[in-house]
Every structure is written in C-alpha cells, then in structure tokens.
Coordinates of N, CA and C and ligand atoms in Angstrom, one line a residue:
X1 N 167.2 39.1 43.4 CA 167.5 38.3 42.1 C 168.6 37.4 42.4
X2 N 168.7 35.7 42.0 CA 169.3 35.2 42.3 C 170.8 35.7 41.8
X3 N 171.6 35.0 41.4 CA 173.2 35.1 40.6 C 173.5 34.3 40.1
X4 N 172.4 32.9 40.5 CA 173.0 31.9 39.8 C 172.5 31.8 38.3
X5 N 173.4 31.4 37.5 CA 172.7 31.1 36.1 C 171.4 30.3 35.5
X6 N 172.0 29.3 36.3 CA 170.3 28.2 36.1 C 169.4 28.7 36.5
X7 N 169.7 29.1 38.3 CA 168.2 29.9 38.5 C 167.6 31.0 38.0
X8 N 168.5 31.7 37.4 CA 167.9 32.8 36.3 C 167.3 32.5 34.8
X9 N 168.2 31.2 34.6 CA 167.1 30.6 33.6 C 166.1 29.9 33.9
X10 N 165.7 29.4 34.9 CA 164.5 28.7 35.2 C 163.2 29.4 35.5
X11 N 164.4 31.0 36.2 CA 162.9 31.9 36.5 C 162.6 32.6 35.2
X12 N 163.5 32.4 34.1 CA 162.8 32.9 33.3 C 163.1 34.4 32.5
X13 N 164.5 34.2 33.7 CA 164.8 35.7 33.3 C 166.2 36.2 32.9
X14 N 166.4 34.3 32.4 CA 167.3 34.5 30.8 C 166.8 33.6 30.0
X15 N 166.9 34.1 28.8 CA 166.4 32.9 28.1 C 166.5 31.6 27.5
X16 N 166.4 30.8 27.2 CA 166.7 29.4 26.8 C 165.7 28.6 25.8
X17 N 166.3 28.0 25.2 CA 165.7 27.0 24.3 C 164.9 25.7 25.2
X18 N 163.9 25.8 25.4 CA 163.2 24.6 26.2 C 162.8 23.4 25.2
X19 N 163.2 22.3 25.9 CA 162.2 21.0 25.4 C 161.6 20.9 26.3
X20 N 161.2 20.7 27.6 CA 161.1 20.2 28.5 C 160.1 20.7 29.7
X21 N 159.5 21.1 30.4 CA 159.1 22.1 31.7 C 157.8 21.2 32.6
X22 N 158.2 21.6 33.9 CA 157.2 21.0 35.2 C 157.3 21.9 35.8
X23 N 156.5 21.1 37.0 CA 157.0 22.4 38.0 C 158.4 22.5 38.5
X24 N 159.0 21.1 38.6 CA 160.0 20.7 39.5 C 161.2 21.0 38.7
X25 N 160.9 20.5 37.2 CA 162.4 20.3 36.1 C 162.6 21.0 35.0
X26 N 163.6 21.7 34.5 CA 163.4 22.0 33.5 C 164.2 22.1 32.4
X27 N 164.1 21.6 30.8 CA 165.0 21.0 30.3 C 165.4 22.0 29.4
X28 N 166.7 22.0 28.6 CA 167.0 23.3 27.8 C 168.0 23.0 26.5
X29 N 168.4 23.2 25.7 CA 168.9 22.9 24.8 C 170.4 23.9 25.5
X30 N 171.8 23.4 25.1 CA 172.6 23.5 25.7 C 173.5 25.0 24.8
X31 N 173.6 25.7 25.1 CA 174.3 26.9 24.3 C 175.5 26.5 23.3
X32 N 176.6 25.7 23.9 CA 177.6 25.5 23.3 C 177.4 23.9 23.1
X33 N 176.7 23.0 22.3 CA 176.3 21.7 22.0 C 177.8 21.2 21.6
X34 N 177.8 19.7 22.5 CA 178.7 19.1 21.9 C 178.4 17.8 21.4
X35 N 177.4 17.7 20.9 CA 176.8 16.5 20.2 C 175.5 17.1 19.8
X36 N 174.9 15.9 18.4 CA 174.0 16.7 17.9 C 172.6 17.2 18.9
X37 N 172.5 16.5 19.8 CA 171.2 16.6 20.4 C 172.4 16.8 22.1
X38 N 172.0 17.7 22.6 CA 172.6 18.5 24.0 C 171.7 18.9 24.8
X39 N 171.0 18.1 25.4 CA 170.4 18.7 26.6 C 170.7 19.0 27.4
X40 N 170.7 20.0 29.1 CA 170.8 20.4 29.8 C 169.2 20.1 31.1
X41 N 169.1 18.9 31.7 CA 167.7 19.0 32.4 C 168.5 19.5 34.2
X42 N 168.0 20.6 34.6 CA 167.9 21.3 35.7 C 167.3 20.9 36.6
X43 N 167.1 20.5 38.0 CA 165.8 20.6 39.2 C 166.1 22.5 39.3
X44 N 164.4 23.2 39.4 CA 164.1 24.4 39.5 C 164.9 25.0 40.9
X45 N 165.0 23.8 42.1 CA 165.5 24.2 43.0 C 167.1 23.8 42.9
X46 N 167.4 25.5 43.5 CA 169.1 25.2 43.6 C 169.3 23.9 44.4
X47 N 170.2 23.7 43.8 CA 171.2 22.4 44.6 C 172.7 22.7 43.7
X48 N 173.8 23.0 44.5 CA 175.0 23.1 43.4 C 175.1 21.9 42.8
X49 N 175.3 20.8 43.4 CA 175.5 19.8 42.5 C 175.3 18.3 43.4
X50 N 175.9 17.3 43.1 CA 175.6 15.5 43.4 C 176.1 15.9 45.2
X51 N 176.7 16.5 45.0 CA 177.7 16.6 46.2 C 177.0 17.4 47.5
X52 N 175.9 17.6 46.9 CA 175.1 18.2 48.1 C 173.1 18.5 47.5
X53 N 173.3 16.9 47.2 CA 172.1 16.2 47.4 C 171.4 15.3 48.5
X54 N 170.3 15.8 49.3 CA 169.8 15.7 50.1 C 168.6 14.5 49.9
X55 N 168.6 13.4 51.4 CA 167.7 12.4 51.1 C 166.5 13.2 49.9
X56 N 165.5 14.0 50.8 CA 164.4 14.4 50.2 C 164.5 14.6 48.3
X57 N 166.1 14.7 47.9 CA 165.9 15.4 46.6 C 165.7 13.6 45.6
X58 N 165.9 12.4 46.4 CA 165.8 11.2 45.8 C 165.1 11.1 44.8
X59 N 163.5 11.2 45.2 CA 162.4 10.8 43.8 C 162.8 11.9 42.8
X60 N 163.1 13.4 42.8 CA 163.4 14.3 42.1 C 164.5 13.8 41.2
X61 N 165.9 13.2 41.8 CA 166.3 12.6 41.0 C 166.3 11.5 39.9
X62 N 165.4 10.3 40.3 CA 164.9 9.3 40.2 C 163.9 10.0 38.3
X63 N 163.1 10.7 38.8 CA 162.1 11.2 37.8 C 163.0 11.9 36.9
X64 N 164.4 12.5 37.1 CA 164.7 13.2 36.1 C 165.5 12.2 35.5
X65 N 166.3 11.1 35.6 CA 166.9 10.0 34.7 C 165.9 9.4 33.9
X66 N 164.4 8.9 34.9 CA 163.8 8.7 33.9 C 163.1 9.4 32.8
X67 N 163.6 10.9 33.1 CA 162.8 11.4 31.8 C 163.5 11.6 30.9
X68 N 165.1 11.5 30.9 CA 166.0 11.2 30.0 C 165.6 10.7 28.6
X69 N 165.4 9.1 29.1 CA 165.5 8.5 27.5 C 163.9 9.1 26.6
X70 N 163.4 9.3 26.9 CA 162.0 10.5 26.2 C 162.5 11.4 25.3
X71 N 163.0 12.7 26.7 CA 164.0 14.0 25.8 C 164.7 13.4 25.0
X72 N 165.6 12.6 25.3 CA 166.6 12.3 24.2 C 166.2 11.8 22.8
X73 N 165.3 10.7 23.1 CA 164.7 10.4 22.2 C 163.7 11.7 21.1
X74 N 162.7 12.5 21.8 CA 162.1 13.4 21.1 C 162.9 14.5 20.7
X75 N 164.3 15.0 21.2 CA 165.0 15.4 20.1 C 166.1 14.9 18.9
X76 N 165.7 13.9 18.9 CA 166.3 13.0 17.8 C 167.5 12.2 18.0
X77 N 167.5 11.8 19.4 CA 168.7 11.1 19.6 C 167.8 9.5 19.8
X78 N 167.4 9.0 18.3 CA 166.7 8.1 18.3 C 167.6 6.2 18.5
X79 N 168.8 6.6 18.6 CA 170.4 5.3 18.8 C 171.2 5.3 20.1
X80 N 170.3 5.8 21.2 CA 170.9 6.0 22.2 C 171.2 7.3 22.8
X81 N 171.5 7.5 23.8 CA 172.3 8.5 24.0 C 173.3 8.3 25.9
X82 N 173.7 9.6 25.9 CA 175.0 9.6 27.6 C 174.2 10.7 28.4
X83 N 174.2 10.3 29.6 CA 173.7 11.4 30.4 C 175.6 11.5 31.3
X84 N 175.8 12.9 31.4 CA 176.8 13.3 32.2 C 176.7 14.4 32.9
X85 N 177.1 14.2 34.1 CA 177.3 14.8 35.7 C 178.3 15.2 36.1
X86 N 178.8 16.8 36.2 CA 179.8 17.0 36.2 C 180.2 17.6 37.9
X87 N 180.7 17.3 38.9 CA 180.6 17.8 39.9 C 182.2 18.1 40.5
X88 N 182.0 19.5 41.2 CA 182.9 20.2 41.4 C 184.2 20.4 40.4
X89 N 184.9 21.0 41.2 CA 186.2 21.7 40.5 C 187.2 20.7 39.1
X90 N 187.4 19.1 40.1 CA 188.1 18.1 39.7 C 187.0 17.1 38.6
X91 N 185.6 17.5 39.0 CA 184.5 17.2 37.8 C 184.1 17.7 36.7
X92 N 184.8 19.2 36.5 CA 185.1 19.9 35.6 C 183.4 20.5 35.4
X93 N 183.2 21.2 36.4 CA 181.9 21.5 36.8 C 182.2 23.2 36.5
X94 N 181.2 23.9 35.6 CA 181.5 25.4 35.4 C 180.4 25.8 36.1
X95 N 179.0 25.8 35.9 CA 177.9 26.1 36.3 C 177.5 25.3 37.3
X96 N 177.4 26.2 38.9 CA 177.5 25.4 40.3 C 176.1 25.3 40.2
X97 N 174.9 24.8 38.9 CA 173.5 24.6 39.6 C 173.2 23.0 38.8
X98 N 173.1 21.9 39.8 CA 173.1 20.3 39.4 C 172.4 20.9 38.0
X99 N 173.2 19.8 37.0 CA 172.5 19.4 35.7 C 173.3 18.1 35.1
X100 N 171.6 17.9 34.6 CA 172.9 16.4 33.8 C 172.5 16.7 31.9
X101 N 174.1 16.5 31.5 CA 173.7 16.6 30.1 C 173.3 15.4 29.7
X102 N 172.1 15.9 28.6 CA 171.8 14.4 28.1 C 172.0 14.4 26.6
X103 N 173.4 13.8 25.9 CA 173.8 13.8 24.8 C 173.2 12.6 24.0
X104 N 173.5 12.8 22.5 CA 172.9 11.8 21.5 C 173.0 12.4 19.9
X105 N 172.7 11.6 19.4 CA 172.8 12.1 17.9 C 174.0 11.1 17.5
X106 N 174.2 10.9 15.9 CA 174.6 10.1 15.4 C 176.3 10.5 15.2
X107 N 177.3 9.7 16.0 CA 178.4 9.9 16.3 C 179.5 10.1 14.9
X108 N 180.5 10.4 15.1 CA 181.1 10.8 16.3 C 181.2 12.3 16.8
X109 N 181.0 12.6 18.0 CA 181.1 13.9 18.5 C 182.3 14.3 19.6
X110 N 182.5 15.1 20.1 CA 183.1 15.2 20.9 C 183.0 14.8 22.5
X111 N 184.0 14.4 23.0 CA 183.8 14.3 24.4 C 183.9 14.9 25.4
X112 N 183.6 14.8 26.3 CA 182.8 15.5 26.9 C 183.9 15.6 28.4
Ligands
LIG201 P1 179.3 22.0 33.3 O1 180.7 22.2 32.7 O2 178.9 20.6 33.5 O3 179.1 22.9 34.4 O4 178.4 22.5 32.1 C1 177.9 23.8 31.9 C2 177.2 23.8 30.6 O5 176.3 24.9 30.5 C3 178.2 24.0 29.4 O6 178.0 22.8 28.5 C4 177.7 25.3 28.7 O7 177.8 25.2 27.3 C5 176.3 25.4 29.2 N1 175.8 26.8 29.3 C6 176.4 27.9 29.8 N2 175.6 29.0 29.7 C7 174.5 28.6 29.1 C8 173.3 29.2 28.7 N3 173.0 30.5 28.9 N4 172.3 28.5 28.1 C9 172.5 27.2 27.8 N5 173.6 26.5 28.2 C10 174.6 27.2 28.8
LIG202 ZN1 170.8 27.8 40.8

C-alpha cells in the first residue's frame, strides 16, 4: 500500500470529491478550499513534484493545463480562474505528489 496521500486517493482508497477522472488524471475538489471553486488535478502516477518531471511526463502535462479552463469553468469559476504549483519546501509544497490547484470563483479570496 502506497503512503503517499494522492496515491491513496487516486487508488481509491481515500476518499475524495471528484470532478474529473481518466485514466492518466484525476481531479478532486480540495479539502481545505481557498477560493470558491478549489480544484486539486493530480497525474495517477507518482511524480513528487515540477522538480522531478521527466521528458516522457510532457504531453501529460500539456493535457492537464489544458483541461484546466473546462474544470474550472464546469465548477463555476465562469470569470477566470489561477492554476498554482507548489514545489518543494521553499514552494510551500505540503503534499510531495505534483498537483496544480486550480482556483476561481468570484473574488476576493484568499491567497494562496
Ligand atoms: P500543497 O501545499 O500545494 O502541497 O497543497 C496541498 C493541498 O492538499 C492543500 O490545499 C490541502 O488542503 C489539500 N489536501 C490535503 N489533504 C487532502 C485531502 N484528503 N483531500 C483533498 N485535499 C487535501
Ligand atoms: Zn503519490
């Protein structure tokens, strides 16, 4: 059984609020939201973070920005929204499995 948290939510065996699911990606509504609309989109495969992304993980990345403005939009962040990437210790990175939040909803909220 893994230890990591994302991988235990992705396998399913914690649970989470899903918008989102492929095979590759999977998206989740964020436990502690800091804006109205809080996404959390995950790749299924560990990677801790930006910092140890690999050529191969390119189009994976590529396809999960573009599925940003969608989520965002289909949970009602219909004025925009921020995707943020938080990596390592000085990135204020808690959970070592890549995720980018994808924030929105009608301001002001907190930062991030
Ligand atoms: P970061 O500081 O970028 O590593 O963000 C980790 C995020 O994971 C925080 O915004 C937490 O609120 C969120 N989080 C932690 N545990 C869970 C969980 N079980 N389900 C959903 N979101 C979580
Ligand atoms: Zn993981």
């Amino acid at each position: 059984m893994s230890t990591c948290l994302f991988c235990r939510i992705a396998q399913g065996e914690i649970p989470s609020k899903k918008a989102y699911e492929d095979e590759e990606v999977l998206v989740f509504h964020d436990i502690n939201p800091a804006a109205p609309v809080h996404l959390l989109m995950i790749p299924k495969e560990h990677v801790d973070n930006l910092l140890a992304v690999e050529p191969r993980h390119t189009a994976l990345l590529g396809k999960m920005l573009a599925l940003a403005p969608r989520l965002a939009r289909e949970q009602g962040a219909t004025d925009g929204f921020r995707i943020v990437i938080n990596n390592g210790p000085d990135g204020g990175q808690e959970v070592y499995h890549l995720h980018m939040h994808v924030l929105g909803g009608p301001r002001p909220w907190k930062r991030l």
